[in-house]
Short mmCIF file of C-alpha atoms in Angstrom, two decimals:
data_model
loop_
_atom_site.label_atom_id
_atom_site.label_comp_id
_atom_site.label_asym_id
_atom_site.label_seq_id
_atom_site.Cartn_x
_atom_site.Cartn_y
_atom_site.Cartn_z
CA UNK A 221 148.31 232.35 5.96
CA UNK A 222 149.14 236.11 6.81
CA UNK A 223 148.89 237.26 10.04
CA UNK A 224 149.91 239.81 12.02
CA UNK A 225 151.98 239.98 15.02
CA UNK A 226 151.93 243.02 16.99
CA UNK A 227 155.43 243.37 19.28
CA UNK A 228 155.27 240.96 22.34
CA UNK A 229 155.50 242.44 25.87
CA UNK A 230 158.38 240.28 28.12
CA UNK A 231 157.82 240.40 31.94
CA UNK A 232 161.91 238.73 33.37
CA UNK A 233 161.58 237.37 36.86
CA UNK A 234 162.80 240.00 39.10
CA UNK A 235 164.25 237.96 41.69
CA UNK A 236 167.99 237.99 40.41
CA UNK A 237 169.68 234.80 40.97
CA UNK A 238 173.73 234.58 39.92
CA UNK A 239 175.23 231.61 39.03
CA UNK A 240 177.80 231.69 41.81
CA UNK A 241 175.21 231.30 44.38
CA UNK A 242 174.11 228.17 42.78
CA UNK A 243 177.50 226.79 42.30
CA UNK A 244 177.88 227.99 46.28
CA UNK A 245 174.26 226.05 47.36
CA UNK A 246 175.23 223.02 45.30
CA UNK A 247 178.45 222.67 46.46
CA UNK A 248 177.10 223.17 50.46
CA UNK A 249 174.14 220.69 49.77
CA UNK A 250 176.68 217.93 47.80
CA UNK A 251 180.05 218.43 48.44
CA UNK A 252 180.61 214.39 47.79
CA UNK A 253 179.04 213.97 44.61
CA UNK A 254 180.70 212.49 41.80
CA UNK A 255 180.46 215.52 40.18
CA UNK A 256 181.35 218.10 42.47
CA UNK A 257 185.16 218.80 41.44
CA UNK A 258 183.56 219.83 37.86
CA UNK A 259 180.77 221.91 39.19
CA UNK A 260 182.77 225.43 38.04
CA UNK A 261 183.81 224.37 34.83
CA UNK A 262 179.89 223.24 34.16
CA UNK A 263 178.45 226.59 35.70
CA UNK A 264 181.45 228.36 33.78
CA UNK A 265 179.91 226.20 29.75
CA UNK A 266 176.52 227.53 30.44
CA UNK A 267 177.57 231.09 29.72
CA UNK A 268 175.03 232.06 31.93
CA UNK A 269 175.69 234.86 34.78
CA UNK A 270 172.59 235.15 36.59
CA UNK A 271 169.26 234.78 35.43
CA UNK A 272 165.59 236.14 36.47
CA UNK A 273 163.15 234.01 38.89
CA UNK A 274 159.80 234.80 39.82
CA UNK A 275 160.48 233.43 43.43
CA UNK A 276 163.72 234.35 45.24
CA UNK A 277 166.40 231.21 45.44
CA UNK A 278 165.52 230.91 49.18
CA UNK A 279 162.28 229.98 48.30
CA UNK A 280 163.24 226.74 46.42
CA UNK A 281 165.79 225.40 48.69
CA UNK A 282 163.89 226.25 52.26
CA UNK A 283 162.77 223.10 53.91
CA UNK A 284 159.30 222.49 54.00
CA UNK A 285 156.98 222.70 56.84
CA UNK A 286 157.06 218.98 57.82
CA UNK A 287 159.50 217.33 59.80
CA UNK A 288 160.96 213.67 59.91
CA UNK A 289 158.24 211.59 60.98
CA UNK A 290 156.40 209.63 59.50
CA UNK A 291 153.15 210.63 57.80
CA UNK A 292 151.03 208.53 60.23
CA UNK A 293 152.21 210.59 63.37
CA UNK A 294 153.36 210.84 66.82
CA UNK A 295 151.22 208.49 67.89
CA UNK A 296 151.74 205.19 65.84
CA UNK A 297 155.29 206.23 65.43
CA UNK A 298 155.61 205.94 69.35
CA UNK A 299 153.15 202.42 69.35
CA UNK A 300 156.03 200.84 66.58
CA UNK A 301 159.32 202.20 68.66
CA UNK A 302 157.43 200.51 72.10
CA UNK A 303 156.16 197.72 69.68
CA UNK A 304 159.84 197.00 68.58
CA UNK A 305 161.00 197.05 72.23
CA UNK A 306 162.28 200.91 72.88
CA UNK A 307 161.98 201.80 76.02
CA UNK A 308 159.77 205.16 77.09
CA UNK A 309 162.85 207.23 77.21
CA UNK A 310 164.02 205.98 73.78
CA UNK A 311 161.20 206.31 72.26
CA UNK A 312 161.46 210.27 73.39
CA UNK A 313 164.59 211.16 72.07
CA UNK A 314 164.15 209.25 68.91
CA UNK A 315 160.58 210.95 68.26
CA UNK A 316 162.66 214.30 69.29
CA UNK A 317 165.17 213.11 67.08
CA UNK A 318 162.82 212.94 64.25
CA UNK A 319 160.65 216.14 64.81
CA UNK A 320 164.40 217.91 64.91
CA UNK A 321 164.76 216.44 60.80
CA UNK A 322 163.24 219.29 58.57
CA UNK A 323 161.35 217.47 55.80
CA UNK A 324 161.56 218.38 51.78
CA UNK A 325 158.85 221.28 50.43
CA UNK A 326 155.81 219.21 49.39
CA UNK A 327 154.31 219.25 46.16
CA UNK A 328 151.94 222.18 47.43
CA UNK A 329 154.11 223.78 49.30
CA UNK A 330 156.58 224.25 46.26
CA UNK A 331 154.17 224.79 43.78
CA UNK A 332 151.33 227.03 45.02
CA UNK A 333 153.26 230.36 45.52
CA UNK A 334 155.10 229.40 41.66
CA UNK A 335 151.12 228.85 40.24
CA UNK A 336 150.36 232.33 41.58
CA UNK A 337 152.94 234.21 40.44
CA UNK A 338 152.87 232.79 36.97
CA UNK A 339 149.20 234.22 37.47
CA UNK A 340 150.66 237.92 38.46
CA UNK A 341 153.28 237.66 36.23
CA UNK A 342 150.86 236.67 33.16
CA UNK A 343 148.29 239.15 33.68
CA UNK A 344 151.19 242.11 33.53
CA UNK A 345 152.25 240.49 30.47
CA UNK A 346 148.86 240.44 28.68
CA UNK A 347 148.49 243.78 29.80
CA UNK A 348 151.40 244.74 28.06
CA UNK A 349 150.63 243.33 25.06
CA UNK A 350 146.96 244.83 25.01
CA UNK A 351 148.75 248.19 25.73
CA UNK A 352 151.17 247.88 22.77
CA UNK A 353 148.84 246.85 20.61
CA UNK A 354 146.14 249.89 21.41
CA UNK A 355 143.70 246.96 22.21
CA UNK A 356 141.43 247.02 25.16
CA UNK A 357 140.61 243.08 26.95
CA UNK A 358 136.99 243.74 24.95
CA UNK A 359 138.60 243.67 22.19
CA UNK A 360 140.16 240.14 22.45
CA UNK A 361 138.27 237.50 20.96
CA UNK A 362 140.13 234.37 21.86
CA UNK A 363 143.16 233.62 24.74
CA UNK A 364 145.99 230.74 23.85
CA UNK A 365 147.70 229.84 27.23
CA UNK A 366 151.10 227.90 28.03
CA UNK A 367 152.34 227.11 31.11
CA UNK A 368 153.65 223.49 31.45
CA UNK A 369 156.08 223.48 34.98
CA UNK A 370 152.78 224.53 37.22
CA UNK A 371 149.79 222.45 36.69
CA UNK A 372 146.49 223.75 37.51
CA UNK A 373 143.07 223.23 36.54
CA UNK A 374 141.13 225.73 35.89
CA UNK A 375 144.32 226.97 34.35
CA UNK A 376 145.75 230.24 33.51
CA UNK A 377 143.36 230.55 30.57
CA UNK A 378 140.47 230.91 33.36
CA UNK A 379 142.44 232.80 35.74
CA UNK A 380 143.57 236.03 32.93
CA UNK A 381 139.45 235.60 31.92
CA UNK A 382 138.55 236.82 35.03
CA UNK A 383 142.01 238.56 35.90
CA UNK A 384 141.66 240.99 32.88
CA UNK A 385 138.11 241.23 33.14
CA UNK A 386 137.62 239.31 29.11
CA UNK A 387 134.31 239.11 27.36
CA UNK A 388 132.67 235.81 28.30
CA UNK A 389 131.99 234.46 25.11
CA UNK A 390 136.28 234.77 24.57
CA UNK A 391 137.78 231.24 23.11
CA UNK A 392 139.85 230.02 25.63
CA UNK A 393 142.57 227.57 24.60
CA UNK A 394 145.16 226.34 27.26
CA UNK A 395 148.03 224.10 25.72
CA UNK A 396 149.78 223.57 29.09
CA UNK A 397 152.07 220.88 27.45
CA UNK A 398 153.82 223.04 24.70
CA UNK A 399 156.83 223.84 26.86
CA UNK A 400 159.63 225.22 24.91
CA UNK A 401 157.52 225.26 21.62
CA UNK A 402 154.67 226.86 23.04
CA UNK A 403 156.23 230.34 21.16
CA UNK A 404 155.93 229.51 18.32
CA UNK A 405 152.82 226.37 18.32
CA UNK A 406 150.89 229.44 19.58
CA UNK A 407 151.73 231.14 16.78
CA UNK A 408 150.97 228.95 14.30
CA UNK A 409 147.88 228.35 16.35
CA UNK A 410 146.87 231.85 16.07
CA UNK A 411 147.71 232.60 12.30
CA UNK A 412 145.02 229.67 11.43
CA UNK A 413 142.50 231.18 13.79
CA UNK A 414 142.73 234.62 12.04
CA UNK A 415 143.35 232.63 8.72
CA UNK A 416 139.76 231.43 9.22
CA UNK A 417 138.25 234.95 10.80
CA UNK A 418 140.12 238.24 9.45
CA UNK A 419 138.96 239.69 12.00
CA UNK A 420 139.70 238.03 15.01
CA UNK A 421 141.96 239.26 17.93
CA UNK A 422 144.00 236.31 19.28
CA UNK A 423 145.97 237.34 22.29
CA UNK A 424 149.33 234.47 23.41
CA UNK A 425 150.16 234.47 26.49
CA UNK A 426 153.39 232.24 28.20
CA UNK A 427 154.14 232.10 31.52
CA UNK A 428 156.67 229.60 33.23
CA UNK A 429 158.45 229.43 36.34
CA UNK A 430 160.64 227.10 35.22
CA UNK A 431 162.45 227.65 38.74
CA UNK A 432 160.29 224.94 40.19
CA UNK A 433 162.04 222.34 38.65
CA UNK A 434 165.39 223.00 40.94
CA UNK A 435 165.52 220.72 43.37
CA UNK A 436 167.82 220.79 46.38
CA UNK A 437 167.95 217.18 46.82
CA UNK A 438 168.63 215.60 43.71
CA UNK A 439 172.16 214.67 43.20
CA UNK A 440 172.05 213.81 39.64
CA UNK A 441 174.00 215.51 37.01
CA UNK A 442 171.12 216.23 34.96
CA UNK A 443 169.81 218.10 37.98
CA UNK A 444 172.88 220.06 38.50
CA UNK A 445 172.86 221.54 34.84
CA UNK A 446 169.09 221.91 34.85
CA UNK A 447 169.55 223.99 38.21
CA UNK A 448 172.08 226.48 35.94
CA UNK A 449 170.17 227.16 32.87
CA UNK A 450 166.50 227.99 33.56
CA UNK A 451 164.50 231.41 33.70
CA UNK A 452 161.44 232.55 34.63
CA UNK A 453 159.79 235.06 31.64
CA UNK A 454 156.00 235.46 30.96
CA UNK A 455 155.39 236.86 27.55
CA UNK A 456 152.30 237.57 25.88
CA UNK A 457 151.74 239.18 21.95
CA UNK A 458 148.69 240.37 20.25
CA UNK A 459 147.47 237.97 16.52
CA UNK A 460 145.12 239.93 14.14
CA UNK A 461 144.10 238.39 10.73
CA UNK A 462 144.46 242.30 9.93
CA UNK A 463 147.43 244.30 9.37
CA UNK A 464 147.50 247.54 12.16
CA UNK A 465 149.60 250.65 13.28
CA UNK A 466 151.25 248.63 15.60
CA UNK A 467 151.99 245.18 13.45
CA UNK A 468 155.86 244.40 13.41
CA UNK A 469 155.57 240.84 11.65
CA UNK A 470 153.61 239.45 9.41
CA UNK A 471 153.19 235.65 9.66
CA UNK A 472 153.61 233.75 6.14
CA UNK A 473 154.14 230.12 6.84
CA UNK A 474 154.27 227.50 9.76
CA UNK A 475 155.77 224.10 9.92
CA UNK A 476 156.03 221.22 12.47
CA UNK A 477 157.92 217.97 13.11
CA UNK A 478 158.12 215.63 15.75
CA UNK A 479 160.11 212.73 15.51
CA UNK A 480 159.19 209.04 17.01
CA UNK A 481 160.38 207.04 19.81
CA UNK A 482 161.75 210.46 21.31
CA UNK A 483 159.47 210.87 23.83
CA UNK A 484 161.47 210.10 26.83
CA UNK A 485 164.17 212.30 26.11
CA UNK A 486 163.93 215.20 27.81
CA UNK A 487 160.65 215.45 29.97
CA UNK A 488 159.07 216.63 33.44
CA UNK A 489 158.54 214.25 36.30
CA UNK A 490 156.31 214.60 38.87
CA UNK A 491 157.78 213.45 42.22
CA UNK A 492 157.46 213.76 46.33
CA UNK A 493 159.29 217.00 46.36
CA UNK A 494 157.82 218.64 43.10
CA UNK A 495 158.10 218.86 39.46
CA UNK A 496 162.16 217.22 37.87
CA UNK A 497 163.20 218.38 34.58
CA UNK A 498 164.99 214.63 33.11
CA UNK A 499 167.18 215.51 30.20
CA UNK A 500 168.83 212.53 28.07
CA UNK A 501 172.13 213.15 26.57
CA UNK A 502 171.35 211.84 23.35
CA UNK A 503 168.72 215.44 22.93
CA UNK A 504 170.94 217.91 21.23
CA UNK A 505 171.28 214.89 18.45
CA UNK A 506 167.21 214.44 18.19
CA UNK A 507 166.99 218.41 18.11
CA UNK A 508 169.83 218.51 15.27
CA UNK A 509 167.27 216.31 13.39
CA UNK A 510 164.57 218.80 14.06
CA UNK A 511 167.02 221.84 12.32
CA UNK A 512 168.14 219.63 9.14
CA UNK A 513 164.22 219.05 8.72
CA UNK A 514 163.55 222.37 8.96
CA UNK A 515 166.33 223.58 6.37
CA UNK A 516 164.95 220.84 4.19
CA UNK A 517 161.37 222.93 4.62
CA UNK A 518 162.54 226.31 3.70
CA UNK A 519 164.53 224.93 0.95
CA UNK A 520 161.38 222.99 -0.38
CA UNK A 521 159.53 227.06 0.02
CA UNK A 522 162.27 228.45 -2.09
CA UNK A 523 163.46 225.88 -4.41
CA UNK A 524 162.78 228.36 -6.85
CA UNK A 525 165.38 230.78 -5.65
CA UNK A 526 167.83 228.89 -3.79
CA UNK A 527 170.71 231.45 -4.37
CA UNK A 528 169.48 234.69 -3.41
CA UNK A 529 167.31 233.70 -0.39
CA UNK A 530 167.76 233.63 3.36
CA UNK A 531 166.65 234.68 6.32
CA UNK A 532 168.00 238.18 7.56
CA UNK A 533 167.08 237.01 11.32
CA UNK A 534 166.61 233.69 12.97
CA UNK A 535 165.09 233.64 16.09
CA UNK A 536 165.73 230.45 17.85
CA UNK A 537 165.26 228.61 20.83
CA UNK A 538 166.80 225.26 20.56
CA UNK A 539 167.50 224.61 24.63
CA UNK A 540 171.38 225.45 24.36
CA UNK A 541 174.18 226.68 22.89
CA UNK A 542 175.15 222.88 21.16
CA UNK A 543 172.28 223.25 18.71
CA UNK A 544 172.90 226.90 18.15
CA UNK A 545 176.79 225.83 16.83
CA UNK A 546 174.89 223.02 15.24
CA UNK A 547 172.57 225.16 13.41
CA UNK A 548 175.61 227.92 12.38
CA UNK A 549 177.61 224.84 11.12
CA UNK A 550 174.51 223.73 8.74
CA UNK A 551 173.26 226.52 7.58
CA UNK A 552 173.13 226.74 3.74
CA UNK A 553 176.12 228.08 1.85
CA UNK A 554 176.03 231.92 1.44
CA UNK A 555 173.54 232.80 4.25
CA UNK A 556 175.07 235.62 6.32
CA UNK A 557 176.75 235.41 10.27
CA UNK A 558 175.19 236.86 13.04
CA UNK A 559 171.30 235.25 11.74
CA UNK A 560 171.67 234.15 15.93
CA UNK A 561 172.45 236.75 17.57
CA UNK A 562 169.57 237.53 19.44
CA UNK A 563 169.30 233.92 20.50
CA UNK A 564 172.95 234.20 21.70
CA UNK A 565 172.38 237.43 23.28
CA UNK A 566 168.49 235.61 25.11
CA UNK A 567 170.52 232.72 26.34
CA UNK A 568 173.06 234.71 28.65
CA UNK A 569 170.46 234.92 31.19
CA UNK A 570 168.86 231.72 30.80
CA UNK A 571 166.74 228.71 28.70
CA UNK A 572 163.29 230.35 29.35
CA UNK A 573 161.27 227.32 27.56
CA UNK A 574 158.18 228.67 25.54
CA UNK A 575 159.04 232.66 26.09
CA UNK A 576 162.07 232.10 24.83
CA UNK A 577 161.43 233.18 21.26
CA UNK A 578 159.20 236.16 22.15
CA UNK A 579 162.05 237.10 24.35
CA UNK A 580 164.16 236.81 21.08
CA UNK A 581 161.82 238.67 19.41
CA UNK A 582 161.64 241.92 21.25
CA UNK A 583 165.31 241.94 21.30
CA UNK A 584 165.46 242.25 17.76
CA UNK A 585 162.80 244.62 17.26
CA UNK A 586 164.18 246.74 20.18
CA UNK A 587 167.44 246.69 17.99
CA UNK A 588 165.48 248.35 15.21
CA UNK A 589 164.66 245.12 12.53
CA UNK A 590 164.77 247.29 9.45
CA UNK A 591 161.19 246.48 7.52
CA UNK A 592 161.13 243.96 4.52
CA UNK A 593 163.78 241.56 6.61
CA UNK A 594 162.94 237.81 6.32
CA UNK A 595 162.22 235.95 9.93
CA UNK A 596 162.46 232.72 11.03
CA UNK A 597 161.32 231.54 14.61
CA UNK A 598 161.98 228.01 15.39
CA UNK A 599 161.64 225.91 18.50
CA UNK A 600 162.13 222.32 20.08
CA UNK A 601 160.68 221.09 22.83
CA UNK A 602 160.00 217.47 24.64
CA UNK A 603 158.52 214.99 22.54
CA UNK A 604 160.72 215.46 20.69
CA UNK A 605 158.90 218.06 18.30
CA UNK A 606 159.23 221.25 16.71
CA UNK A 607 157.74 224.17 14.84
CA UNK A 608 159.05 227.08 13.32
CA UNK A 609 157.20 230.31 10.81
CA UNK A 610 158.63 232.21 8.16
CA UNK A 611 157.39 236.02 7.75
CA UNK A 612 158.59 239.25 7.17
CA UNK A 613 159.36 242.17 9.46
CA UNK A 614 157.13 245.30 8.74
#
């Protein structure tokens, strides 16, 4: 399975956004929730600081353009006040009353400017990555896309095609439901491609703006925590079935799991105010399952030589820092500290889903990876399924 991975270029969203201003917006918008008096000591367990959106935080918590009348309008909203026995002058200050109530950001009115800057964002990012990798857009030969929190069809495989000006006879494969795996699914994805066609050039590219899924309104728990931990990243990396100048990794091995009947564990849901991120307290447990499988898998690779082999780096994104203590705490006997590191270091300004482990990734190469160290990338996401690749840095 060799391929090559060329180092990945990592666009942060450049509207800063600190926790405390959160914590401050949450606490204005709910100050009776059940929750409320525990707000700081959640924000404080995150170990996150501030973080990078795409979109300034004004953005997601303006009101929307619509007011508080019904969708029919003035007009049968006055007929059912006079129906109901309002006088004329009631009816007036009620339907003043309503147009006064600022309404929620609609679906469209949340998502479009989110849809086009994960556009802007992933074109810089591709660019990048053709840049690093001394590649020109002719050059690429087929696009794999992820970008699950804005739906759009034609998607962002389309919109870099004609963005970066790409050959039309490019393979264009959007996988817009890979969320947090989409690192390292892509990946995989790619290593078979150039398995199949040496010389292929596969470029990745992630881009989420994972920012749309705060939502003002909700009053849920879940919603507070998912408000604290996401980023927005796009990330993109250049495949070849052929080693080059500019190769960092080579690509050895892939392996997935999903496990059944965990589907509605963590998961989007579309509502009347956008795109909610649902997370189930019983996911750090499924995701646990996901790393003991995955030791199980690299034991099963190196049965033959249990006792001197391990991984110099592990670059994971398991969604938080309870599965990162779960995987230290399980790790086979003998394999060195610090494997996490770069995770640790990734997750201090936020859970950025798929480009999470390309984030992880450049970290450690910018940190000087010395050649001949072992990798492992691993990811979960919703489903609940995972995939993780074994190489070698070059």
């Amino acid at each position: 399975m060799a391929a090559y991975l060329c180092p990945p270029a990592v666009i942060h969203g450049e509207n800063t956004v600190k926790t405390s201003q959160i914590v401050a917006e949450v606490h204005g918008r709910h100050p009776d929730a059940a929750w409320a008096p525990r707000i700081d000591g959640i924000a404080a367990s995150t170990g996150i600081e501030t973080r990078g959106w795409m979109l300034p935080l004004e953005t997601a918590v303006a009101p929307g353009k619509g007011n508080g009348l019904p969708a029919a309008g003035v007009g049968p909203t006055r007929e059912a006040l006079a129906g109901d026995g309002f006088t004329e002058q009631d009816v007036d200050r009620v339907i003043a009353a309503l147009e006064s109530i600022p309404a929620p950001q609609t679906v469209q009115e949340r998502t479009a400017p989110a849809w086009e800057a994960v556009q802007s964002y992933g074109e810089r990012a591709a660019r990048g990555a053709l840049q690093i990798a001394g590649l020109d857009a002719a050059d690429v030969d087929c696009v794999i896309t992820s970008n699950s929190t804005t739906p759009a069809l034609p998607g962002l495989d389309v919109a870099l095609a004609n963005r970066l000006g790409l050959r039309s006879d490019v393979m264009l494969l959007p996988a817009t439901q890979w969320a947090c795996i989409a690192g390292t699914r892509s990946l995989a994805l790619a290593a078979d491609l150039v398995a199949a066609d040496p010389d292929r050039v596969v470029l990745v590219v992630i881009s989420e703006a994972l920012s749309t899924t705060y939502q003002p309104a909700d009053d849920t728990l879940e919603s507070l925590i998912v408000r604290l931990l996401f980023a927005d990243t796009a990330v993109a990396a250049v495949v070849t079935g052929r080693r080059r100048a500019e190769s960092v990794l080579r690509l050895d091995a892939s392996w997935s799991h999903t496990l059944p009947g965990t589907q509605d564990l963590h998961r989007l849901d579309t509502r009347e105010d956008g795109t909610h991120f649902v997370m189930d307290r019983r996911g750090p447990r499924a995701v646990q399952e996901t790393v003991t499988a995955m030791w199980d898998w690299l034991g099963a690779r190196y049965q033959d030589d249990p006792d001197s082999w391990h991984p110099d780096v592990l670059l994971a994104h398991p969604g938080g820092t309870r599965v990162l203590e779960y995987m230290e705490q399980t790790m086979p006997d003998g394999w060195p500290s610090g494997l996490l590191d770069y995770s640790r270091d990734s997750y201090t300004t936020g859970n950025r889903g798929g480009a999470a482990v390309f984030d992880i990734m450049r970290r450690a190469h910018d940190a000087g990876q010395k050649p001949g160290s072992r990798a492992v990338l691993y990811a979960a996401a919703p489903g609940l399924t995972a995939t993780a690749l074994e190489g070698q840095w070059l």
